[in-house]
PDB file of C-alpha atoms in Angstrom:
ATOM      1  CA  PHE A   8      12.007 -19.254  13.438  1.00 45.00           C
ATOM      2  CA  VAL A   9      12.503 -15.717  14.344  1.00 52.00           C
ATOM      3  CA  ALA A  10      15.239 -13.780  15.970  1.00 55.00           C
ATOM      4  CA  THR A  11      13.531 -11.562  18.587  1.00 58.00           C
ATOM      5  CA  GLU A  12      16.716 -10.160  20.504  1.00 61.00           C
ATOM      6  CA  GLY A  13      16.396  -7.040  18.236  1.00 56.00           C
ATOM      7  CA  SER A  14      13.192  -6.018  19.892  1.00 58.00           C
ATOM      8  CA  GLU A  15      15.024  -4.346  23.024  1.00 64.00           C
ATOM      9  CA  GLY A  16      14.462  -0.795  22.731  1.00 60.00           C
ATOM     10  CA  ALA A  17      13.613  -0.982  18.834  1.00 56.00           C
ATOM     11  CA  GLY A  18      10.969   1.000  17.268  1.00 56.00           C
ATOM     12  CA  ARG A  19       7.212   0.371  17.831  1.00 56.00           C
ATOM     13  CA  CYS A  20       7.867  -3.347  18.870  1.00 54.00           C
ATOM     14  CA  ARG A  21       9.916  -2.216  21.552  1.00 57.00           C
ATOM     15  CA  ASN A  22      10.350  -4.764  24.280  1.00 58.00           C
ATOM     16  CA  LYS A  23       7.808  -6.896  22.570  1.00 60.00           C
ATOM     17  CA  PRO A  24       9.274  -9.670  20.743  1.00 58.00           C
ATOM     18  CA  GLU A  25       5.835 -11.282  20.212  1.00 61.00           C
ATOM     19  CA  CYS A  26       5.429  -8.671  17.496  1.00 60.00           C
ATOM     20  CA  TYR A  27       8.077 -10.529  15.398  1.00 62.00           C
ATOM     21  CA  LEU A  28       6.370 -13.619  15.767  1.00 71.00           C
ATOM     22  CA  TYR A  29       2.952 -12.997  13.855  1.00 77.00           C
ATOM     23  CA  ALA A  30       4.420 -13.618  10.380  1.00 81.00           C
ATOM     24  CA  THR A  31       5.884 -16.922  11.560  1.00 82.00           C
ATOM     25  CA  HIS A  32       2.476 -17.941  13.060  1.00 84.00           C
ATOM     26  CA  LEU A  33       0.852 -17.308   9.626  1.00 88.00           C
ATOM     27  CA  ARG A  34       3.471 -19.122   7.686  1.00 89.00           C
ATOM     28  CA  SER A  35       3.146 -22.077   9.933  1.00 89.00           C
ATOM     29  CA  ILE A  36      -0.704 -22.045   9.579  1.00 91.00           C
ATOM     30  CA  PHE A  37      -0.584 -21.949   5.725  1.00 93.00           C
ATOM     31  CA  CYS A  38       2.005 -24.804   5.924  1.00 92.00           C
ATOM     32  CA  SER A  39      -0.247 -27.071   7.980  1.00 93.00           C
ATOM     33  CA  LEU A  40      -3.323 -26.018   6.097  1.00 94.00           C
ATOM     34  CA  PHE A  41      -1.781 -27.048   2.667  1.00 95.00           C
ATOM     35  CA  GLN A  42      -0.374 -30.118   4.216  1.00 93.00           C
ATOM     36  CA  ASP A  43      -3.788 -31.275   5.311  1.00 95.00           C
ATOM     37  CA  ASP A  44      -5.559 -30.041   2.147  1.00 95.00           C
ATOM     38  CA  PRO A  45      -3.023 -29.399  -0.737  1.00 94.00           C
ATOM     39  CA  LYS A  46      -5.755 -28.450  -3.303  1.00 94.00           C
ATOM     40  CA  ARG A  47      -7.911 -26.002  -1.151  1.00 94.00           C
ATOM     41  CA  PRO A  48      -7.193 -22.474  -2.684  1.00 95.00           C
ATOM     42  CA  VAL A  49      -6.762 -19.934  -0.243  1.00 95.00           C
ATOM     43  CA  VAL A  50      -7.096 -15.944  -0.830  1.00 94.00           C
ATOM     44  CA  ALA A  51      -5.801 -13.926   2.129  1.00 93.00           C
ATOM     45  CA  LEU A  52      -5.615 -10.135   2.560  1.00 94.00           C
ATOM     46  CA  LEU A  53      -3.208  -9.011   5.433  1.00 92.00           C
ATOM     47  CA  ASN A  54      -4.404  -5.551   6.377  1.00 91.00           C
ATOM     48  CA  TYR A  55      -2.319  -4.168   9.156  1.00 87.00           C
ATOM     49  CA  CYS A  56       0.716  -1.873   9.639  1.00 85.00           C
ATOM     50  CA  ARG A  57       4.089  -3.622   8.301  1.00 83.00           C
ATOM     51  CA  SER A  58       1.892  -6.526   6.798  1.00 88.00           C
ATOM     52  CA  GLY A  59       4.289  -6.737   3.968  1.00 88.00           C
ATOM     53  CA  GLY A  60       6.577  -8.803   6.230  1.00 85.00           C
ATOM     54  CA  GLY A  61       3.947 -11.455   6.478  1.00 87.00           C
ATOM     55  CA  ILE A  62       4.452 -12.429   2.662  1.00 89.00           C
ATOM     56  CA  GLU A  63       8.142 -11.808   2.622  1.00 88.00           C
ATOM     57  CA  PHE A  64       8.826 -15.509   2.804  1.00 88.00           C
ATOM     58  CA  LEU A  65       7.214 -16.030  -0.521  1.00 90.00           C
ATOM     59  CA  ARG A  66       9.995 -13.816  -2.193  1.00 89.00           C
ATOM     60  CA  ARG A  67      12.787 -16.257  -1.054  1.00 89.00           C
ATOM     61  CA  SER A  68      13.263 -19.270  -3.184  1.00 91.00           C
ATOM     62  CA  HIS A  69      14.836 -21.325  -0.514  1.00 91.00           C
ATOM     63  CA  THR A  70      11.979 -20.755   1.819  1.00 88.00           C
ATOM     64  CA  ARG A  71       9.410 -21.643  -0.862  1.00 90.00           C
ATOM     65  CA  LYS A  72      11.344 -24.949  -1.798  1.00 92.00           C
ATOM     66  CA  ALA A  73      11.606 -25.818   1.874  1.00 91.00           C
ATOM     67  CA  LEU A  74       8.014 -25.252   2.594  1.00 90.00           C
ATOM     68  CA  GLY A  75       6.721 -26.599  -0.521  1.00 91.00           C
ATOM     69  CA  ALA A  76       4.988 -23.246  -1.127  1.00 92.00           C
ATOM     70  CA  GLU A  77       5.410 -23.064  -4.880  1.00 91.00           C
ATOM     71  CA  LYS A  78       2.713 -25.700  -4.986  1.00 92.00           C
ATOM     72  CA  TRP A  79       0.358 -24.095  -2.551  1.00 95.00           C
ATOM     73  CA  PRO A  80      -2.905 -22.581  -4.095  1.00 95.00           C
ATOM     74  CA  LEU A  81      -2.385 -19.422  -2.183  1.00 95.00           C
ATOM     75  CA  TYR A  82      -2.971 -15.669  -3.208  1.00 95.00           C
ATOM     76  CA  LEU A  83      -1.709 -13.438  -0.483  1.00 94.00           C
ATOM     77  CA  MET A  84      -1.934  -9.749  -0.330  1.00 94.00           C
ATOM     78  CA  SER A  85      -0.723  -6.918   2.165  1.00 93.00           C
ATOM     79  CA  SER A  86      -1.971  -3.426   2.617  1.00 91.00           C
ATOM     80  CA  CYS A  87       1.731  -2.144   2.947  1.00 89.00           C
ATOM     81  CA  GLN A  88       5.354  -2.882   2.906  1.00 86.00           C
ATOM     82  CA  ALA A  89       7.348  -4.758   5.656  1.00 82.00           C
ATOM     83  CA  SER A  90       8.666  -1.624   7.033  1.00 79.00           C
ATOM     84  CA  HIS A  91       5.718   0.848   6.361  1.00 82.00           C
ATOM     85  CA  ASP A  92       2.479   1.656   8.069  1.00 85.00           C
ATOM     86  CA  ALA A  93      -0.700   0.912   6.393  1.00 88.00           C
ATOM     87  CA  LEU A  94      -3.211   3.825   5.647  1.00 88.00           C
ATOM     88  CA  VAL A  95      -6.187   4.440   7.906  1.00 83.00           C
ATOM     89  CA  GLY A  96      -8.924   3.469   5.539  1.00 75.00           C
ATOM     90  CA  GLY A  97      -8.077  -0.308   5.122  1.00 86.00           C
ATOM     91  CA  LEU A  98      -7.347  -2.097   2.138  1.00 92.00           C
ATOM     92  CA  TRP A  99     -10.136  -4.609   2.862  1.00 90.00           C
ATOM     93  CA  GLU A 100     -12.965  -2.040   2.370  1.00 92.00           C
ATOM     94  CA  THR A 101     -11.800  -1.333  -1.195  1.00 93.00           C
ATOM     95  CA  TRP A 102     -11.066  -5.049  -1.702  1.00 93.00           C
ATOM     96  CA  PHE A 103     -14.458  -6.059  -0.914  1.00 93.00           C
ATOM     97  CA  GLN A 104     -16.132  -3.274  -2.850  1.00 92.00           C
ATOM     98  CA  GLN A 105     -14.350  -4.323  -6.070  1.00 91.00           C
ATOM     99  CA  LEU A 106     -15.169  -7.946  -5.483  1.00 90.00           C
ATOM    100  CA  SER A 107     -18.748  -7.233  -4.826  1.00 90.00           C
ATOM    101  CA  LYS A 108     -18.906  -5.562  -8.146  1.00 88.00           C
ATOM    102  CA  ARG A 109     -17.791  -8.594 -10.094  1.00 86.00           C
ATOM    103  CA  ILE A 110     -19.449 -11.245  -8.454  1.00 85.00           C
ATOM    104  CA  PRO A 111     -22.677 -10.610 -10.025  1.00 83.00           C
ATOM    105  CA  LYS A 112     -20.873 -10.905 -13.466  1.00 78.00           C
ATOM    106  CA  LEU A 113     -19.447 -14.103 -12.736  1.00 75.00           C
ATOM    107  CA  LEU A 114     -23.031 -15.226 -11.634  1.00 75.00           C
ATOM    108  CA  SER A 115     -25.019 -13.838 -14.516  1.00 72.00           C
ATOM    109  CA  SER A 116     -26.478 -16.173 -17.159  1.00 53.00           C
ATOM    110  CA  ASP A 117     -24.716 -14.241 -19.755  1.00 59.00           C
ATOM    111  CA  ALA A 118     -21.288 -15.033 -18.021  1.00 53.00           C
ATOM    112  CA  LYS A 119     -20.455 -17.989 -20.437  1.00 56.00           C
ATOM    113  CA  ASP A 120     -21.284 -16.005 -23.671  1.00 54.00           C
ATOM    114  CA  ASP A 121     -19.290 -13.043 -22.451  1.00 54.00           C
ATOM    115  CA  ALA A 122     -15.890 -14.913 -21.976  1.00 49.00           C
ATOM    116  CA  MET A 123     -13.709 -11.844 -22.802  1.00 46.00           C
ATOM    117  CA  SER A 124     -15.020  -9.842 -19.536  1.00 54.00           C
ATOM    118  CA  THR A 125     -15.219 -12.686 -17.267  1.00 53.00           C
ATOM    119  CA  ASN A 126     -11.598 -13.658 -18.371  1.00 57.00           C
ATOM    120  CA  ASN A 127     -10.451 -10.251 -17.253  1.00 68.00           C
ATOM    121  CA  ILE A 128     -11.756 -10.920 -13.670  1.00 79.00           C
ATOM    122  CA  THR A 129      -8.626 -12.328 -12.063  1.00 88.00           C
ATOM    123  CA  LEU A 130      -7.400 -12.050  -8.536  1.00 90.00           C
ATOM    124  CA  GLY A 131      -4.513  -9.816  -9.820  1.00 91.00           C
ATOM    125  CA  ASN A 132      -6.701  -7.204 -11.474  1.00 91.00           C
ATOM    126  CA  LEU A 133      -9.051  -7.018  -8.404  1.00 92.00           C
ATOM    127  CA  PHE A 134      -6.166  -6.287  -6.276  1.00 93.00           C
ATOM    128  CA  PHE A 135      -4.664  -3.824  -8.738  1.00 93.00           C
ATOM    129  CA  GLU A 136      -7.991  -2.042  -8.824  1.00 93.00           C
ATOM    130  CA  SER A 137      -8.406  -2.344  -4.954  1.00 94.00           C
ATOM    131  CA  LYS A 138      -5.077  -0.923  -4.299  1.00 93.00           C
ATOM    132  CA  LYS A 139      -5.537   2.160  -6.578  1.00 93.00           C
ATOM    133  CA  GLU A 140      -8.793   2.920  -4.861  1.00 93.00           C
ATOM    134  CA  TYR A 141      -7.147   2.295  -1.560  1.00 93.00           C
ATOM    135  CA  HIS A 142      -4.553   5.077  -2.260  1.00 92.00           C
ATOM    136  CA  ILE A 143      -7.004   7.460  -3.928  1.00 92.00           C
ATOM    137  CA  LYS A 144      -9.371   7.246  -1.196  1.00 91.00           C
ATOM    138  CA  ASN A 145      -6.541   7.870   1.432  1.00 91.00           C
ATOM    139  CA  LYS A 146      -4.895  10.551  -0.496  1.00 90.00           C
ATOM    140  CA  TYR A 147      -5.297  12.899   2.478  1.00 89.00           C
ATOM    141  CA  GLU A 148      -3.172  10.850   4.525  1.00 88.00           C
ATOM    142  CA  LEU A 149      -0.147  10.434   1.976  1.00 85.00           C
ATOM    143  CA  LYS A 150      -0.470  14.234   1.339  1.00 87.00           C
ATOM    144  CA  ASP A 151      -0.102  15.032   5.131  1.00 84.00           C
ATOM    145  CA  LEU A 152       2.934  12.544   5.398  1.00 82.00           C
ATOM    146  CA  VAL A 153       4.692  14.574   2.559  1.00 80.00           C
ATOM    147  CA  LYS A 154       4.026  17.631   4.280  1.00 79.00           C
ATOM    148  CA  THR A 155       5.353  16.526   7.245  1.00 77.00           C
ATOM    149  CA  PHE A 156       9.191  16.162   5.711  1.00 75.00           C
ATOM    150  CA  ALA A 157       8.791  18.833   2.973  1.00 72.00           C
ATOM    151  CA  PHE A 158       7.297  22.164   2.510  1.00 69.00           C
ATOM    152  CA  PRO A 159       7.947  25.581   1.272  1.00 64.00           C
ATOM    153  CA  SER A 160       9.751  27.720   3.851  1.00 62.00           C
ATOM    154  CA  ILE A 161       7.214  30.259   3.906  1.00 56.00           C
ATOM    155  CA  PHE A 162       4.995  28.074   5.936  1.00 53.00           C
ATOM    156  CA  GLY A 163       6.941  28.859   8.963  1.00 50.00           C
ATOM    157  CA  GLU A 164       6.380  32.583   8.273  1.00 54.00           C
ATOM    158  CA  THR A 165       3.738  35.175   9.184  1.00 57.00           C
ATOM    159  CA  ASN A 166       2.885  37.208   6.358  1.00 59.00           C
ATOM    160  CA  GLU A 167      -0.134  37.650   3.940  1.00 61.00           C
ATOM    161  CA  ASP A 168       1.390  35.014   1.311  1.00 62.00           C
ATOM    162  CA  GLN A 169       1.361  32.071   4.059  1.00 64.00           C
ATOM    163  CA  ASN A 170      -2.147  30.926   3.605  1.00 67.00           C
ATOM    164  CA  ALA A 171      -1.893  31.417  -0.510  1.00 73.00           C
ATOM    165  CA  VAL A 172       1.171  29.364  -0.595  1.00 73.00           C
ATOM    166  CA  ALA A 173      -0.284  26.649   1.557  1.00 75.00           C
ATOM    167  CA  VAL A 174      -3.370  26.199  -0.448  1.00 78.00           C
ATOM    168  CA  ARG A 175      -1.512  26.182  -3.706  1.00 81.00           C
ATOM    169  CA  TYR A 176       1.188  23.619  -2.300  1.00 82.00           C
ATOM    170  CA  ASP A 177      -1.522  21.256  -1.148  1.00 85.00           C
ATOM    171  CA  SER A 178      -3.440  21.727  -4.427  1.00 87.00           C
ATOM    172  CA  ASP A 179      -0.061  20.935  -6.592  1.00 88.00           C
ATOM    173  CA  LEU A 180       0.607  17.904  -4.357  1.00 89.00           C
ATOM    174  CA  ALA A 181      -2.807  16.399  -4.604  1.00 89.00           C
ATOM    175  CA  LYS A 182      -2.397  16.309  -8.407  1.00 90.00           C
ATOM    176  CA  VAL A 183       0.752  14.049  -8.287  1.00 90.00           C
ATOM    177  CA  ILE A 184       0.372  12.059  -4.975  1.00 91.00           C
ATOM    178  CA  CYS A 185      -1.567   9.111  -6.519  1.00 91.00           C
ATOM    179  CA  SER A 186      -1.160   9.841 -10.234  1.00 91.00           C
ATOM    180  CA  SER A 187       0.733   6.660 -11.190  1.00 91.00           C
ATOM    181  CA  SER A 188      -1.476   3.928 -12.697  1.00 90.00           C
ATOM    182  CA  ASP A 189      -2.002   2.257  -9.509  1.00 89.00           C
ATOM    183  CA  GLY A 190      -2.795   5.123  -7.317  1.00 90.00           C
ATOM    184  CA  THR A 191       0.664   5.296  -5.653  1.00 88.00           C
ATOM    185  CA  PRO A 192       2.658   8.708  -6.031  1.00 87.00           C
ATOM    186  CA  ASP A 193       4.320   9.716  -9.472  1.00 88.00           C
ATOM    187  CA  PHE A 194       7.747  10.283  -8.186  1.00 86.00           C
ATOM    188  CA  ALA A 195       8.870  11.656 -11.396  1.00 89.00           C
ATOM    189  CA  LEU A 196       6.349  14.461 -11.190  1.00 89.00           C
ATOM    190  CA  ILE A 197       7.071  15.061  -7.479  1.00 85.00           C
ATOM    191  CA  LYS A 198      10.503  15.635  -8.202  1.00 85.00           C
ATOM    192  CA  LYS A 199       9.711  18.025 -10.818  1.00 87.00           C
ATOM    193  CA  MET A 200       7.288  19.759  -8.642  1.00 86.00           C
ATOM    194  CA  GLN A 201       9.899  20.189  -5.744  1.00 81.00           C
ATOM    195  CA  GLN A 202      12.457  21.484  -8.093  1.00 83.00           C
ATOM    196  CA  GLU A 203      10.084  24.060  -9.383  1.00 82.00           C
ATOM    197  CA  TYR A 204       9.393  25.138  -5.827  1.00 78.00           C
ATOM    198  CA  ARG A 205      12.791  25.598  -5.247  1.00 76.00           C
ATOM    199  CA  ASP A 206      13.420  27.384  -8.392  1.00 77.00           C
ATOM    200  CA  GLY A 207      10.595  29.824  -7.762  1.00 71.00           C
ATOM    201  CA  LYS A 208       8.753  28.601 -10.710  1.00 75.00           C
ATOM    202  CA  ARG A 209       5.639  27.502  -8.890  1.00 70.00           C
ATOM    203  CA  TRP A 210       5.524  30.348  -6.393  1.00 63.00           C
ATOM    204  CA  LYS A 211       7.642  33.544  -6.254  1.00 56.00           C
ATOM    205  CA  GLY A 212       9.749  34.110  -2.988  1.00 46.00           C
ATOM    206  CA  ARG A 213      11.875  31.818  -1.057  1.00 45.00           C
ATOM    207  CA  LYS A 214      11.099  28.364  -1.809  1.00 42.00           C
ATOM    208  CA  VAL A 215      13.169  25.482  -0.318  1.00 40.00           C
ATOM    209  CA  GLY A 216      12.610  21.830   0.717  1.00 43.00           C
ATOM    210  CA  ARG A 217      13.410  20.568   4.052  1.00 41.00           C
TER     211      ARG A 217
END
């Protein structure tokens, strides 16, 4: 199923080829499950670093066709992309919070009469709201990652302005790091902010990005 030779000296899976097999195991499990019971719906949340690799096979038309996956009643989610780490908070926390809010509405006696509101409760909507909350709750980690790679040059200096610019930069970054509709960074605003720091519009003095 999976070529594992690349694990030698490679990244976090260095010399551990079994790390590359987990997604293959999941795919085989789903395949066996739907062969035995093709009408059983399955909702799965992959909540671990680089978990997006576990759903990559669903994006490949030839793989879906070979497995018959296009007929699977499967809704598969991941907490991050295939080449990125997950945030520490855990997507399952916000997922189950959103789910617990909506279950009472589905079970209430008024659910049949309120068709409009219940029709809006879909897995896609649940995932969208859960992902948004997931990003917002873990904003601090997203900010720290950005500040690891880009910061005003004054951070490395010792003077009376250092703390002031650090607070200003953190505040400015907090406003844009989760400001897209799904809680992801608004890269257009981040780019604008970065340019304003370079031009000295946000802070007077020497401003550069690294």
